[in-house]
Each structure stands twice: as structure tokens, then as C-alpha cells.
Amino acid sequence: MNRRPGGELAARQLHFIWMVDCSGSMGADGKIEALNNAVDEAIPHMREVAAENPNAQLMVRVVRFSNGAQWHVSQPTPIDQFQWTPLSADGVTDLGKALAEVAEQLSVDKMPPRALPPVLVLLSDGQPTDDYKAGLKKMMDQPWGKKAVRIAIAIGQDADFECLQAFIANPELKPLAANNADRLTQLIKWSSTAVVQSASAPASQVAGSNGPVGNVPIPEPPDPANLPASAQDVW
């Protein structure tokens, strides 16, 4: 904590939410297993980023959507205590319900006014099967929904890029495409470390940004050319 005359200044909370498509198609070609492995691998790196910035307290939770939407980790959990429990795949793609669930948590009475802009990372491989626009409106109607840093990762070539672009709501930023497990791991690590670092740091300290989301500069995503030669497009 920083010290100041009259007392200590508490760290500002940074809420990070994974929004994970767990529809039946995610069970094909090892996509859900790759996602589970990628997030599990990213967690130690998230802890390192959090440790480098004691002015921000990184809180993590997870919502899954398939037939409806359920919180996989419902309580904001400090990254030091966060453990990934593998997800499984079945059902349809009720993205709208997931957006509505998240919207409820972005109200001003559930998120501290001193919090940093939340980071929302949406991962999906298919087409929404419910009214995602209604859920998206609920989210964007919330003050923290508008301010949130929204990252979308399309898993495979059947993902609905138009829908993911609507979630981002910024023409300068595009959904990121992961067509194999290595690229998915690369993008999940980037979104949960580099983006979190930007969201928790003053804008003047962020280099190589890719355009702002609200007041948060988004760092350039990793170059797929840096993937190992063994990585092949399979999804």
C-alpha cells in the first residue's frame, strides 16, 4: 500500500472476468481442453503482473455459457487464491444470458467506485443461440459496462465475428482469432497479463498501444509469427 499523510491508500480493485463459451462445439477437436490448459498456464503470469503493481488488487471470476449461463467462479477472488477448475462442453450458446449475468455485477452498487475499469475477456467458437443484443444492451447500460476493457477471442473459423465485434464496440479493435491451441494459449496469456497490466497502470506507462478502450490503452496483441513452427491451423 502507498502511504500518504493521515493514513494508507488502499489498492484499487481490478475486476477481471472470463466469459467462456462451453457449448457442445467447444468439445470438438480438443478446444475446451486447450482452453482449460491455456488459462491454467496463464494464472502464474497473472500473479506476477499483480505482484508488480501493488496499487491494484486483481480480482478474478468466471462465467460459463451454454444452456443458459452460470457462474463458474461467482465471487471476485484475489489472483493469489484463484485456482482454475476445468470446464466441460455441452449444449447451445446462450451468450445473451452470460452478458446479462455480467451486467448485474457491473452495477455501481456491486463494484467499488474507486475500482479500475474491469477487464472482460469473451471466448467463443460459435453463433449465439439467444438474444445476445438484449444482453449486450443490459451490460452497456451499466456505467462499468461502458468503461470495461472488452477483449474477444474467436476460437476457430465458425465463430461469429460480427457478434464479437459488437461486444468490443470499438471499430479500432478487432476480435482476435485462435485457430489452434498454441495461438489460443498465446492470446489468453496476452489478454490476462498485458491487458491487465495496461488496465492497472497509468496510460503514460503503457507502450505500443493499439488504441484506447475508454481511458485504457490496449497493447498490441502478440504476433502469430512467434508461434512454434509446429503450430498448425486446425480449428
Short mmCIF file of the C-alpha atoms (twelve columns), coordinates in Angstrom:
data_MODEL
# 
_entry.id   MODEL 
# 
loop_
_atom_site.group_PDB 
_atom_site.id 
_atom_site.type_symbol 
_atom_site.label_atom_id 
_atom_site.label_alt_id 
_atom_site.label_comp_id 
_atom_site.label_asym_id 
_atom_site.label_seq_id 
_atom_site.Cartn_x 
_atom_site.Cartn_y 
_atom_site.Cartn_z 
_atom_site.pdbx_PDB_model_num 
ATOM 1   C CA . MET A 1   0.000   0.000   0.000   1 
ATOM 2   C CA . ASN A 2   1.084   3.569   -0.610  1 
ATOM 3   C CA . ARG A 3   1.451   5.803   2.366   1 
ATOM 4   C CA . ARG A 4   0.077   9.290   2.488   1 
ATOM 5   C CA . PRO A 5   -0.424  11.881  5.225   1 
ATOM 6   C CA . GLY A 6   -3.167  10.683  7.520   1 
ATOM 7   C CA . GLY A 7   -3.094  7.018   6.541   1 
ATOM 8   C CA . GLU A 8   -2.525  4.370   3.923   1 
ATOM 9   C CA . LEU A 9   -4.043  4.405   0.436   1 
ATOM 10  C CA . ALA A 10  -5.744  1.086   -0.287  1 
ATOM 11  C CA . ALA A 11  -5.081  -0.662  -3.597  1 
ATOM 12  C CA . ARG A 12  -7.768  -0.148  -6.223  1 
ATOM 13  C CA . GLN A 13  -9.596  -3.294  -7.248  1 
ATOM 14  C CA . LEU A 14  -9.275  -4.505  -10.823 1 
ATOM 15  C CA . HIS A 15  -12.040 -6.959  -11.684 1 
ATOM 16  C CA . PHE A 16  -11.213 -9.499  -14.383 1 
ATOM 17  C CA . ILE A 17  -13.968 -11.744 -15.760 1 
ATOM 18  C CA . TRP A 18  -13.562 -14.694 -18.099 1 
ATOM 19  C CA . MET A 19  -16.695 -15.250 -20.235 1 
ATOM 20  C CA . VAL A 20  -16.354 -18.748 -21.656 1 
ATOM 21  C CA . ASP A 21  -18.395 -20.462 -24.359 1 
ATOM 22  C CA . CYS A 22  -18.989 -24.027 -23.146 1 
ATOM 23  C CA . SER A 23  -21.361 -25.105 -25.915 1 
ATOM 24  C CA . GLY A 24  -21.154 -28.580 -27.394 1 
ATOM 25  C CA . SER A 25  -18.973 -27.461 -30.294 1 
ATOM 26  C CA . MET A 26  -16.256 -26.489 -27.826 1 
ATOM 27  C CA . GLY A 27  -15.937 -30.184 -27.112 1 
ATOM 28  C CA . ALA A 28  -14.806 -30.868 -30.679 1 
ATOM 29  C CA . ASP A 29  -11.161 -31.049 -31.741 1 
ATOM 30  C CA . GLY A 30  -9.888  -30.529 -28.218 1 
ATOM 31  C CA . LYS A 31  -10.937 -26.869 -27.986 1 
ATOM 32  C CA . ILE A 32  -12.215 -26.924 -24.402 1 
ATOM 33  C CA . GLU A 33  -9.165  -28.889 -23.256 1 
ATOM 34  C CA . ALA A 34  -6.902  -26.353 -24.953 1 
ATOM 35  C CA . LEU A 35  -8.783  -23.512 -23.266 1 
ATOM 36  C CA . ASN A 36  -8.519  -25.171 -19.853 1 
ATOM 37  C CA . ASN A 37  -4.795  -25.713 -20.294 1 
ATOM 38  C CA . ALA A 38  -4.223  -22.168 -21.574 1 
ATOM 39  C CA . VAL A 39  -5.989  -20.474 -18.661 1 
ATOM 40  C CA . ASP A 40  -4.267  -22.735 -16.153 1 
ATOM 41  C CA . GLU A 41  -0.933  -21.822 -17.710 1 
ATOM 42  C CA . ALA A 42  -1.744  -18.096 -17.657 1 
ATOM 43  C CA . ILE A 43  -2.550  -17.893 -13.939 1 
ATOM 44  C CA . PRO A 44  1.066   -17.786 -12.654 1 
ATOM 45  C CA . HIS A 45  1.780   -14.995 -15.118 1 
ATOM 46  C CA . MET A 46  -1.279  -13.088 -13.883 1 
ATOM 47  C CA . ARG A 47  0.085   -13.383 -10.343 1 
ATOM 48  C CA . GLU A 48  3.408   -11.966 -11.489 1 
ATOM 49  C CA . VAL A 49  1.706   -8.992  -13.128 1 
ATOM 50  C CA . ALA A 50  -0.348  -8.371  -9.991  1 
ATOM 51  C CA . ALA A 51  2.738   -8.557  -7.794  1 
ATOM 52  C CA . GLU A 52  4.457   -5.939  -9.946  1 
ATOM 53  C CA . ASN A 53  1.663   -3.450  -9.294  1 
ATOM 54  C CA . PRO A 54  0.719   -3.335  -5.602  1 
ATOM 55  C CA . ASN A 55  -1.511  -0.334  -6.297  1 
ATOM 56  C CA . ALA A 56  -4.057  -2.651  -7.948  1 
ATOM 57  C CA . GLN A 57  -5.773  -5.683  -6.432  1 
ATOM 58  C CA . LEU A 58  -6.580  -8.175  -9.188  1 
ATOM 59  C CA . MET A 59  -9.883  -9.997  -8.563  1 
ATOM 60  C CA . VAL A 60  -10.914 -12.830 -10.883 1 
ATOM 61  C CA . ARG A 61  -14.138 -14.669 -11.609 1 
ATOM 62  C CA . VAL A 62  -15.560 -16.818 -14.407 1 
ATOM 63  C CA . VAL A 63  -18.942 -17.173 -16.108 1 
ATOM 64  C CA . ARG A 64  -19.703 -20.037 -18.461 1 
ATOM 65  C CA . PHE A 65  -22.480 -20.154 -21.033 1 
ATOM 66  C CA . SER A 66  -24.112 -22.967 -22.960 1 
ATOM 67  C CA . ASN A 67  -27.700 -23.846 -21.961 1 
ATOM 68  C CA . GLY A 68  -28.132 -20.618 -20.035 1 
ATOM 69  C CA . ALA A 69  -25.283 -19.027 -18.129 1 
ATOM 70  C CA . GLN A 70  -23.806 -19.923 -14.760 1 
ATOM 71  C CA . TRP A 71  -21.012 -18.521 -12.644 1 
ATOM 72  C CA . HIS A 72  -18.141 -20.973 -12.605 1 
ATOM 73  C CA . VAL A 73  -16.391 -18.777 -10.045 1 
ATOM 74  C CA . SER A 74  -19.028 -16.456 -8.634  1 
ATOM 75  C CA . GLN A 75  -17.081 -14.467 -6.063  1 
ATOM 76  C CA . PRO A 76  -14.363 -11.979 -7.002  1 
ATOM 77  C CA . THR A 77  -11.270 -13.943 -5.982  1 
ATOM 78  C CA . PRO A 78  -7.811  -12.447 -5.410  1 
ATOM 79  C CA . ILE A 79  -5.486  -13.863 -8.038  1 
ATOM 80  C CA . ASP A 80  -3.207  -15.278 -5.325  1 
ATOM 81  C CA . GLN A 81  -6.088  -17.522 -4.215  1 
ATOM 82  C CA . PHE A 82  -7.561  -18.254 -7.626  1 
ATOM 83  C CA . GLN A 83  -7.444  -21.836 -8.879  1 
ATOM 84  C CA . TRP A 84  -8.725  -22.945 -12.267 1 
ATOM 85  C CA . THR A 85  -11.238 -25.784 -12.275 1 
ATOM 86  C CA . PRO A 86  -11.532 -27.292 -15.782 1 
ATOM 87  C CA . LEU A 87  -14.694 -26.580 -17.753 1 
ATOM 88  C CA . SER A 88  -16.582 -29.097 -19.865 1 
ATOM 89  C CA . ALA A 89  -18.652 -28.584 -23.004 1 
ATOM 90  C CA . ASP A 90  -22.266 -29.334 -23.931 1 
ATOM 91  C CA . GLY A 91  -25.458 -27.595 -25.011 1 
ATOM 92  C CA . VAL A 92  -26.067 -24.424 -27.007 1 
ATOM 93  C CA . THR A 93  -24.567 -20.908 -26.967 1 
ATOM 94  C CA . ASP A 94  -26.616 -18.612 -24.738 1 
ATOM 95  C CA . LEU A 95  -24.269 -15.661 -24.874 1 
ATOM 96  C CA . GLY A 96  -27.048 -13.161 -24.169 1 
ATOM 97  C CA . LYS A 97  -27.685 -14.717 -20.778 1 
ATOM 98  C CA . ALA A 98  -23.985 -14.530 -19.936 1 
ATOM 99  C CA . LEU A 99  -23.890 -10.852 -20.836 1 
ATOM 100 C CA . ALA A 100 -26.942 -10.232 -18.643 1 
ATOM 101 C CA . GLU A 101 -25.282 -12.073 -15.725 1 
ATOM 102 C CA . VAL A 102 -22.170 -9.965  -16.052 1 
ATOM 103 C CA . ALA A 103 -24.243 -6.790  -16.404 1 
ATOM 104 C CA . GLU A 104 -25.730 -7.381  -12.946 1 
ATOM 105 C CA . GLN A 105 -22.228 -7.451  -11.472 1 
ATOM 106 C CA . LEU A 106 -21.199 -4.219  -13.169 1 
ATOM 107 C CA . SER A 107 -23.765 -2.055  -11.403 1 
ATOM 108 C CA . VAL A 108 -22.429 0.784   -9.275  1 
ATOM 109 C CA . ASP A 109 -23.725 -0.821  -6.085  1 
ATOM 110 C CA . LYS A 110 -21.703 -4.021  -6.665  1 
ATOM 111 C CA . MET A 111 -18.427 -2.553  -7.834  1 
ATOM 112 C CA . PRO A 112 -16.402 -0.134  -5.694  1 
ATOM 113 C CA . PRO A 113 -16.395 3.424   -7.080  1 
ATOM 114 C CA . ARG A 114 -12.592 3.531   -6.738  1 
ATOM 115 C CA . ALA A 115 -12.181 0.365   -8.813  1 
ATOM 116 C CA . LEU A 116 -10.204 0.376   -12.027 1 
ATOM 117 C CA . PRO A 117 -12.077 -0.297  -15.284 1 
ATOM 118 C CA . PRO A 118 -12.954 -4.011  -15.312 1 
ATOM 119 C CA . VAL A 119 -11.463 -6.314  -17.932 1 
ATOM 120 C CA . LEU A 120 -13.874 -8.691  -19.702 1 
ATOM 121 C CA . VAL A 121 -12.480 -11.446 -21.919 1 
ATOM 122 C CA . LEU A 122 -15.031 -13.265 -24.099 1 
ATOM 123 C CA . LEU A 123 -14.087 -16.575 -25.720 1 
ATOM 124 C CA . SER A 124 -16.446 -18.204 -28.207 1 
ATOM 125 C CA . ASP A 125 -16.359 -20.606 -31.126 1 
ATOM 126 C CA . GLY A 126 -19.888 -20.285 -32.491 1 
ATOM 127 C CA . GLN A 127 -23.121 -18.440 -33.095 1 
ATOM 128 C CA . PRO A 128 -25.269 -17.116 -30.233 1 
ATOM 129 C CA . THR A 129 -28.480 -19.089 -29.791 1 
ATOM 130 C CA . ASP A 130 -30.315 -16.459 -27.755 1 
ATOM 131 C CA . ASP A 131 -30.845 -12.704 -27.966 1 
ATOM 132 C CA . TYR A 132 -27.275 -11.592 -27.329 1 
ATOM 133 C CA . LYS A 133 -28.114 -7.997  -28.312 1 
ATOM 134 C CA . ALA A 134 -30.514 -7.718  -25.361 1 
ATOM 135 C CA . GLY A 135 -27.812 -8.985  -23.002 1 
ATOM 136 C CA . LEU A 136 -25.261 -6.657  -24.520 1 
ATOM 137 C CA . LYS A 137 -27.583 -3.682  -24.064 1 
ATOM 138 C CA . LYS A 138 -28.007 -4.544  -20.376 1 
ATOM 139 C CA . MET A 139 -24.253 -4.624  -19.995 1 
ATOM 140 C CA . MET A 140 -23.634 -1.387  -21.868 1 
ATOM 141 C CA . ASP A 141 -26.360 0.345   -19.874 1 
ATOM 142 C CA . GLN A 142 -24.211 -0.102  -16.770 1 
ATOM 143 C CA . PRO A 143 -21.597 2.595   -16.109 1 
ATOM 144 C CA . TRP A 144 -18.925 -0.068  -15.527 1 
ATOM 145 C CA . GLY A 145 -20.095 -1.912  -18.623 1 
ATOM 146 C CA . LYS A 146 -19.321 1.095   -20.785 1 
ATOM 147 C CA . LYS A 147 -15.959 1.630   -19.122 1 
ATOM 148 C CA . ALA A 148 -14.928 -2.008  -19.239 1 
ATOM 149 C CA . VAL A 149 -11.990 -3.154  -21.320 1 
ATOM 150 C CA . ARG A 150 -13.600 -5.732  -23.612 1 
ATOM 151 C CA . ILE A 151 -11.477 -8.326  -25.397 1 
ATOM 152 C CA . ALA A 152 -12.972 -11.006 -27.683 1 
ATOM 153 C CA . ILE A 153 -11.203 -14.152 -28.842 1 
ATOM 154 C CA . ALA A 154 -12.739 -16.190 -31.664 1 
ATOM 155 C CA . ILE A 155 -11.933 -19.879 -31.360 1 
ATOM 156 C CA . GLY A 156 -11.958 -21.486 -34.785 1 
ATOM 157 C CA . GLN A 157 -13.350 -20.294 -38.078 1 
ATOM 158 C CA . ASP A 158 -17.025 -20.796 -37.206 1 
ATOM 159 C CA . ALA A 159 -17.069 -18.075 -34.539 1 
ATOM 160 C CA . ASP A 160 -19.468 -15.166 -35.059 1 
ATOM 161 C CA . PHE A 161 -17.081 -12.277 -35.645 1 
ATOM 162 C CA . GLU A 162 -19.901 -9.751  -36.046 1 
ATOM 163 C CA . CYS A 163 -21.225 -10.627 -32.618 1 
ATOM 164 C CA . LEU A 164 -17.744 -10.463 -31.077 1 
ATOM 165 C CA . GLN A 165 -17.158 -7.083  -32.707 1 
ATOM 166 C CA . ALA A 166 -20.422 -5.810  -31.233 1 
ATOM 167 C CA . PHE A 167 -19.192 -6.912  -27.808 1 
ATOM 168 C CA . ILE A 168 -15.955 -4.931  -28.253 1 
ATOM 169 C CA . ALA A 169 -17.943 -1.897  -29.508 1 
ATOM 170 C CA . ASN A 170 -14.819 -0.207  -30.824 1 
ATOM 171 C CA . PRO A 171 -14.145 -0.225  -34.600 1 
ATOM 172 C CA . GLU A 172 -10.418 0.258   -33.983 1 
ATOM 173 C CA . LEU A 173 -10.183 -3.052  -32.148 1 
ATOM 174 C CA . LYS A 174 -10.987 -6.383  -33.758 1 
ATOM 175 C CA . PRO A 175 -11.753 -9.834  -32.384 1 
ATOM 176 C CA . LEU A 176 -8.642  -11.960 -32.198 1 
ATOM 177 C CA . ALA A 177 -8.629  -15.298 -33.983 1 
ATOM 178 C CA . ALA A 178 -7.266  -18.510 -32.487 1 
ATOM 179 C CA . ASN A 179 -7.218  -21.390 -34.919 1 
ATOM 180 C CA . ASN A 180 -5.064  -23.743 -32.898 1 
ATOM 181 C CA . ALA A 181 -4.136  -24.487 -29.303 1 
ATOM 182 C CA . ASP A 182 -0.834  -22.599 -29.442 1 
ATOM 183 C CA . ARG A 183 -2.463  -19.402 -30.685 1 
ATOM 184 C CA . LEU A 184 -5.226  -19.722 -28.082 1 
ATOM 185 C CA . THR A 185 -2.619  -20.036 -25.335 1 
ATOM 186 C CA . GLN A 186 -0.771  -17.029 -26.720 1 
ATOM 187 C CA . LEU A 187 -3.892  -14.847 -26.783 1 
ATOM 188 C CA . ILE A 188 -5.194  -15.946 -23.392 1 
ATOM 189 C CA . LYS A 189 -1.854  -15.153 -21.802 1 
ATOM 190 C CA . TRP A 190 -1.776  -11.748 -23.527 1 
ATOM 191 C CA . SER A 191 -5.315  -10.814 -22.531 1 
ATOM 192 C CA . SER A 192 -4.804  -11.837 -18.918 1 
ATOM 193 C CA . THR A 193 -1.368  -10.248 -18.444 1 
ATOM 194 C CA . ALA A 194 -0.527  -7.457  -20.918 1 
ATOM 195 C CA . VAL A 195 -4.072  -6.114  -20.956 1 
ATOM 196 C CA . VAL A 196 -4.378  -6.372  -17.184 1 
ATOM 197 C CA . GLN A 197 -1.066  -4.572  -16.842 1 
ATOM 198 C CA . SER A 198 -2.349  -1.720  -19.020 1 
ATOM 199 C CA . ALA A 199 -5.625  -1.520  -17.162 1 
ATOM 200 C CA . SER A 200 -3.836  -1.204  -13.845 1 
ATOM 201 C CA . ALA A 201 -1.088  1.209   -14.924 1 
ATOM 202 C CA . PRO A 202 -1.161  4.930   -15.766 1 
ATOM 203 C CA . ALA A 203 -1.617  5.472   -19.509 1 
ATOM 204 C CA . SER A 204 1.746   7.234   -19.696 1 
ATOM 205 C CA . GLN A 205 3.475   3.973   -18.752 1 
ATOM 206 C CA . VAL A 206 1.880   1.865   -21.485 1 
ATOM 207 C CA . ALA A 207 3.969   1.485   -24.621 1 
ATOM 208 C CA . GLY A 208 2.945   0.159   -28.023 1 
ATOM 209 C CA . SER A 209 -0.759  0.579   -27.505 1 
ATOM 210 C CA . ASN A 210 -3.319  -0.479  -30.093 1 
ATOM 211 C CA . GLY A 211 -5.882  2.222   -29.446 1 
ATOM 212 C CA . PRO A 212 -7.724  3.081   -26.259 1 
ATOM 213 C CA . VAL A 213 -10.780 1.475   -24.715 1 
ATOM 214 C CA . GLY A 214 -12.149 4.272   -22.587 1 
ATOM 215 C CA . ASN A 215 -9.044  5.612   -20.912 1 
ATOM 216 C CA . VAL A 216 -7.133  2.324   -21.140 1 
ATOM 217 C CA . PRO A 217 -4.579  1.870   -23.949 1 
ATOM 218 C CA . ILE A 218 -4.698  -1.657  -25.310 1 
ATOM 219 C CA . PRO A 219 -1.275  -3.183  -26.013 1 
ATOM 220 C CA . GLU A 220 -0.543  -4.712  -29.378 1 
ATOM 221 C CA . PRO A 221 -1.565  -8.388  -29.431 1 
ATOM 222 C CA . PRO A 222 1.200   -10.949 -29.897 1 
ATOM 223 C CA . ASP A 223 2.317   -11.777 -33.416 1 
ATOM 224 C CA . PRO A 224 1.250   -15.291 -34.504 1 
ATOM 225 C CA . ALA A 225 4.565   -15.468 -36.378 1 
ATOM 226 C CA . ASN A 226 6.187   -16.001 -32.997 1 
ATOM 227 C CA . LEU A 227 4.405   -19.306 -32.550 1 
ATOM 228 C CA . PRO A 228 6.427   -22.506 -32.836 1 
ATOM 229 C CA . ALA A 229 6.732   -23.979 -36.304 1 
ATOM 230 C CA . SER A 230 4.755   -26.984 -35.135 1 
ATOM 231 C CA . ALA A 231 1.612   -24.855 -34.648 1 
ATOM 232 C CA . GLN A 232 -0.853  -25.523 -37.447 1 
ATOM 233 C CA . ASP A 233 -4.331  -24.167 -38.146 1 
ATOM 234 C CA . VAL A 234 -6.668  -26.964 -37.113 1 
ATOM 235 C CA . TRP A 235 -9.911  -25.292 -35.983 1 
# 
